XYZ file of C-alpha atoms in Angstrom:
338
model
C 93.049 -10.074 -91.911
C 93.770 -9.398 -88.283
C 94.847 -12.997 -87.591
C 98.521 -13.724 -86.910
C 101.117 -15.200 -89.247
C 100.664 -18.755 -87.974
C 96.939 -18.576 -88.624
C 97.536 -17.154 -92.095
C 99.953 -19.948 -92.913
C 97.501 -22.514 -91.584
C 94.702 -21.082 -93.737
C 96.922 -21.173 -96.828
C 97.655 -24.836 -96.144
C 93.987 -25.675 -95.605
C 92.937 -23.898 -98.803
C 95.711 -25.465 -100.885
C 94.636 -28.937 -99.767
C 91.515 -28.467 -101.897
C 93.184 -27.023 -105.024
C 93.337 -30.205 -107.129
C 89.704 -31.240 -106.591
C 88.498 -27.664 -107.103
C 90.489 -27.454 -110.342
C 88.805 -30.661 -111.497
C 85.389 -29.232 -110.654
C 86.043 -25.925 -112.430
C 87.534 -27.746 -115.424
C 84.397 -29.871 -115.799
C 82.282 -26.723 -115.508
C 84.293 -24.576 -117.942
C 85.958 -27.014 -120.371
C 89.138 -24.927 -120.306
C 92.386 -25.797 -118.527
C 93.489 -22.212 -118.078
C 90.075 -20.806 -117.215
C 89.729 -23.555 -114.597
C 92.999 -22.571 -112.958
C 91.991 -18.899 -113.077
C 88.641 -19.779 -111.484
C 90.331 -21.686 -108.665
C 92.753 -18.846 -108.033
C 89.805 -16.421 -107.882
C 88.076 -18.828 -105.473
C 91.137 -18.918 -103.204
C 91.432 -15.124 -103.187
C 87.727 -14.703 -102.368
C 87.974 -17.324 -99.616
C 91.013 -15.629 -98.097
C 89.404 -12.202 -98.156
C 86.110 -13.340 -96.637
C 87.368 -16.028 -94.274
C 86.621 -13.887 -91.212
C 82.933 -14.036 -92.276
C 82.969 -17.828 -92.635
C 80.816 -18.977 -89.761
C 81.571 -22.685 -89.988
C 77.941 -23.711 -90.480
C 79.185 -25.867 -93.359
C 82.573 -27.489 -93.899
C 85.407 -25.463 -95.407
C 85.206 -27.771 -98.447
C 81.487 -27.064 -99.001
C 82.093 -23.336 -98.604
C 84.894 -23.420 -101.192
C 82.664 -25.306 -103.637
C 79.974 -22.650 -103.176
C 82.475 -19.913 -104.024
C 83.897 -21.898 -106.973
C 80.406 -22.556 -108.344
C 79.564 -18.850 -108.252
C 82.849 -18.001 -109.954
C 82.165 -20.545 -112.725
C 78.538 -19.430 -113.195
C 79.749 -15.837 -113.551
C 82.317 -16.933 -116.155
C 79.655 -18.893 -118.062
C 77.196 -15.999 -118.375
C 78.718 -15.189 -121.773
C 77.187 -18.463 -122.962
C 80.331 -19.828 -124.576
C 80.249 -23.621 -124.879
C 83.575 -25.314 -125.443
C 83.468 -27.935 -128.182
C 85.374 -30.499 -130.205
C 85.641 -30.157 -134.001
C 83.001 -32.884 -134.523
C 80.552 -30.878 -132.403
C 80.731 -27.959 -134.849
C 81.172 -29.268 -138.386
C 80.719 -32.334 -140.554
C 83.639 -34.667 -141.180
C 85.754 -33.514 -144.124
C 86.909 -35.889 -146.884
C 90.679 -35.811 -147.309
C 90.357 -34.382 -150.825
C 88.694 -31.269 -149.343
C 90.892 -30.961 -146.264
C 91.800 -27.391 -145.346
C 93.344 -26.172 -142.103
C 91.075 -23.372 -140.858
C 91.762 -22.272 -137.275
C 89.137 -20.982 -134.869
C 89.744 -18.848 -131.753
C 91.116 -20.547 -128.630
C 87.882 -20.038 -126.695
C 86.064 -22.304 -129.177
C 87.746 -25.473 -128.058
C 87.472 -28.000 -125.281
C 90.994 -28.080 -123.881
C 93.176 -30.964 -122.631
C 94.181 -31.219 -118.978
C 96.928 -33.220 -117.213
C 95.420 -35.822 -114.877
C 97.655 -34.708 -112.017
C 96.077 -31.244 -111.933
C 92.467 -32.435 -111.639
C 92.396 -35.960 -110.176
C 93.033 -36.074 -106.423
C 94.795 -39.114 -105.025
C 92.326 -41.675 -103.687
C 92.596 -45.167 -102.238
C 89.169 -46.129 -103.617
C 89.476 -47.714 -107.116
C 85.784 -47.086 -107.891
C 86.087 -43.412 -106.943
C 89.247 -43.083 -109.047
C 87.482 -44.675 -112.038
C 84.525 -42.262 -111.815
C 86.889 -39.303 -111.558
C 88.802 -40.382 -114.681
C 85.657 -41.080 -116.681
C 84.317 -37.633 -115.796
C 87.228 -35.772 -117.434
C 87.357 -37.813 -120.653
C 86.858 -35.750 -123.789
C 83.535 -37.294 -124.861
C 81.963 -36.779 -121.415
C 83.403 -33.274 -121.134
C 81.978 -32.366 -124.535
C 78.517 -33.510 -123.457
C 78.782 -31.546 -120.212
C 79.363 -28.412 -122.275
C 75.952 -28.865 -123.903
C 74.147 -28.571 -120.557
C 72.877 -25.278 -119.133
C 75.327 -24.045 -116.495
C 73.255 -24.914 -113.407
C 72.357 -28.366 -114.770
C 76.059 -28.875 -115.340
C 76.830 -27.974 -111.720
C 74.081 -30.263 -110.398
C 75.217 -33.214 -112.497
C 78.872 -32.849 -111.480
C 78.084 -32.410 -107.793
C 75.580 -35.267 -107.653
C 77.001 -37.839 -110.113
C 80.746 -37.202 -110.005
C 81.307 -35.901 -106.477
C 78.428 -37.862 -104.882
C 76.931 -34.945 -102.985
C 73.465 -35.376 -101.503
C 70.583 -33.534 -103.146
C 70.088 -31.521 -99.956
C 73.761 -30.439 -99.998
C 73.540 -29.334 -103.626
C 70.292 -27.474 -102.933
C 71.963 -25.585 -100.095
C 74.983 -24.745 -102.223
C 72.836 -23.434 -105.093
C 70.276 -21.733 -102.816
C 67.438 -23.754 -104.304
C 65.107 -26.635 -103.370
C 65.773 -30.357 -103.361
C 62.939 -30.760 -105.883
C 64.637 -28.270 -108.209
C 67.958 -30.123 -107.881
C 66.323 -33.476 -108.649
C 64.544 -32.013 -111.659
C 67.773 -30.501 -113.016
C 69.575 -33.806 -112.509
C 66.850 -35.707 -114.374
C 67.070 -33.326 -117.348
C 70.860 -33.490 -117.360
C 70.828 -37.300 -117.311
C 68.379 -37.323 -120.227
C 70.685 -35.088 -122.264
C 73.669 -37.309 -121.481
C 71.763 -40.436 -122.518
C 70.631 -38.777 -125.745
C 74.143 -37.665 -126.676
C 76.040 -40.752 -125.567
C 78.436 -41.855 -128.273
C 78.971 -45.462 -129.405
C 81.791 -46.992 -127.410
C 81.663 -44.260 -124.772
C 81.121 -46.912 -122.097
C 84.299 -48.733 -123.040
C 86.582 -48.573 -120.028
C 90.263 -47.744 -120.215
C 91.765 -49.821 -117.414
C 93.589 -48.080 -114.593
C 96.353 -49.023 -114.781
C 96.230 -50.089 -118.415
C 95.742 -53.814 -118.843
C 98.314 -55.870 -120.738
C 96.473 -55.730 -124.074
C 95.977 -51.957 -123.874
C 99.643 -51.409 -123.021
C 100.677 -53.600 -125.961
C 98.370 -51.559 -128.214
C 100.064 -48.336 -127.091
C 103.531 -49.846 -127.569
C 102.581 -50.845 -131.109
C 101.147 -47.364 -131.701
C 104.392 -45.691 -130.612
C 106.407 -47.982 -132.890
C 104.057 -47.346 -135.829
C 103.916 -43.566 -135.345
C 107.620 -43.031 -134.710
C 108.378 -45.291 -137.683
C 105.668 -43.494 -139.692
C 104.480 -46.906 -140.828
C 100.993 -46.332 -142.202
C 100.328 -50.046 -142.741
C 101.060 -50.780 -139.082
C 99.058 -47.734 -137.974
C 96.051 -48.771 -140.061
C 96.008 -52.117 -138.248
C 95.696 -50.292 -134.903
C 92.954 -47.822 -135.862
C 89.256 -48.661 -135.760
C 87.738 -48.436 -139.241
C 85.639 -45.461 -138.044
C 88.427 -43.808 -136.045
C 88.301 -40.028 -135.746
C 91.218 -37.589 -135.926
C 90.942 -33.990 -134.716
C 93.484 -31.152 -134.614
C 92.344 -28.103 -132.623
C 92.665 -25.148 -133.215
C 91.727 -26.310 -136.745
C 88.090 -27.251 -137.239
C 89.005 -30.024 -139.686
C 88.296 -33.555 -138.549
C 88.740 -36.801 -140.427
C 87.008 -40.180 -140.203
C 88.361 -43.584 -141.192
C 91.802 -45.090 -141.609
C 92.209 -44.135 -145.270
C 91.656 -40.417 -144.736
C 93.665 -40.319 -141.508
C 96.734 -42.045 -142.930
C 96.286 -40.141 -146.196
C 96.432 -36.869 -144.276
C 99.501 -37.995 -142.373
C 101.410 -38.718 -145.595
C 100.393 -35.441 -147.283
C 99.682 -32.352 -145.154
C 101.035 -34.168 -142.104
C 104.197 -35.476 -143.779
C 106.565 -33.222 -141.733
C 105.634 -35.354 -138.691
C 107.642 -38.289 -140.064
C 110.472 -39.122 -137.690
C 108.667 -37.738 -134.617
C 109.287 -38.827 -131.025
C 106.463 -39.567 -128.554
C 106.664 -39.008 -124.788
C 103.845 -40.525 -122.661
C 101.539 -38.224 -120.688
C 98.447 -38.812 -118.566
C 95.711 -36.581 -119.952
C 91.929 -36.427 -119.470
C 91.850 -39.846 -117.841
C 93.207 -41.352 -121.068
C 96.566 -42.427 -122.478
C 98.326 -39.701 -124.389
C 101.630 -38.548 -125.810
C 103.572 -35.365 -126.275
C 104.650 -35.388 -129.911
C 107.951 -33.804 -130.901
C 108.688 -33.554 -134.618
C 112.132 -33.097 -136.210
C 113.438 -29.514 -136.071
C 115.248 -28.858 -139.392
C 116.633 -25.502 -138.184
C 117.983 -26.259 -134.690
C 118.315 -30.005 -134.950
C 116.731 -32.323 -132.432
C 112.974 -32.178 -131.971
C 110.444 -29.416 -131.477
C 106.992 -29.677 -129.824
C 104.132 -30.329 -132.203
C 101.096 -31.719 -130.371
C 99.626 -33.234 -127.251
C 97.925 -36.398 -128.488
C 94.963 -37.881 -126.596
C 93.970 -41.427 -127.563
C 90.570 -43.058 -127.134
C 90.556 -46.871 -127.105
C 87.736 -49.381 -127.504
C 87.771 -53.139 -128.134
C 91.494 -53.294 -128.778
C 91.600 -50.485 -131.361
C 92.228 -46.741 -131.314
C 88.914 -44.978 -131.942
C 89.954 -41.377 -131.313
C 93.211 -39.639 -132.164
C 93.036 -36.038 -130.912
C 95.978 -33.697 -131.491
C 96.089 -30.388 -129.621
C 98.535 -28.249 -131.551
C 99.020 -25.057 -129.487
C 102.234 -26.342 -127.976
C 103.364 -23.021 -126.466
C 100.360 -23.358 -124.144
C 100.123 -27.116 -123.671
C 103.707 -28.240 -123.150
C 104.363 -25.953 -120.139
C 101.020 -27.069 -118.669
C 102.296 -30.672 -118.799
C 105.756 -29.654 -117.516
C 107.295 -30.742 -120.794
C 110.479 -29.266 -122.333
C 110.191 -27.115 -125.443
C 113.053 -28.917 -127.190
C 114.490 -32.441 -127.317
C 118.080 -33.065 -128.280
C 118.654 -35.352 -131.256
C 120.113 -38.144 -129.156
C 117.239 -37.995 -126.643
C 114.546 -40.512 -127.473
C 112.659 -39.949 -124.237
C 112.292 -37.439 -121.445
C 110.787 -37.952 -118.075
C 107.009 -38.171 -118.308
C 105.244 -34.864 -117.797
C 102.667 -34.079 -115.101
């Protein structure tokens, strides 16, 4: 660009101001933490290179969303739909449990709240933003055709007007409204029991007590105490493995057999996908202390844990959450990650 240094610095600042919300948008579109960050970086580079052609007929924010949408649509042309284990296979009885991994690009990925949820003073806006990155909603989004996905996110999550979405997508208001209607129908059809249950922000007293009891039960590896906290139809998943388990008996049975090395683990709280979560460190018999094992995401409804999702690729997830890759033996806690 021919503009001076001050202008360049100013443009960098203006672009960066939109990074978090754009990352949230691309994450909802793509279902992948790392692909979302790549898409936003591509968006920033394209915006920088073509800024001299930006005529200001729309706001800088709208222009960036147009670029980000095109980047995401290009990335989605391969047709890959990110999923959870329960979207791909039937629940496996514990007696038949086998750990079969699938490629990374199969899975819906976790995301730290801080990277996708912009700060807002409006509690209602904050609640919608959190609900729109929860795993169940994200999984349903992945079932929508790419343009329906964009329309739904822009209209329902970001509260854009139909005319603004039509302009961004170079289509008609009627087409936008039709796409939104179809997307809403798909969401209604696929809505899971308990999906409406709100996780308070901040957590209410009962929810915080439930999490405190969960930490005590898990770190103590007390299956009786854990059973009392799990819903009878609770689900446990462990990407990259396609195995998933249903019910307290199979979940605790797995934890005392194949999962037995997790006894004695330490849990560090994280904010992930608009839900409470923990970084799990299990004992390291070789180096001493504790080594990363999983990012846990918990779903809660009616005072019980209904979903217990463990993302095991710690070499990818722990740096994303700004978490250390080792805990010393005497360290029971570290500062909460991003």
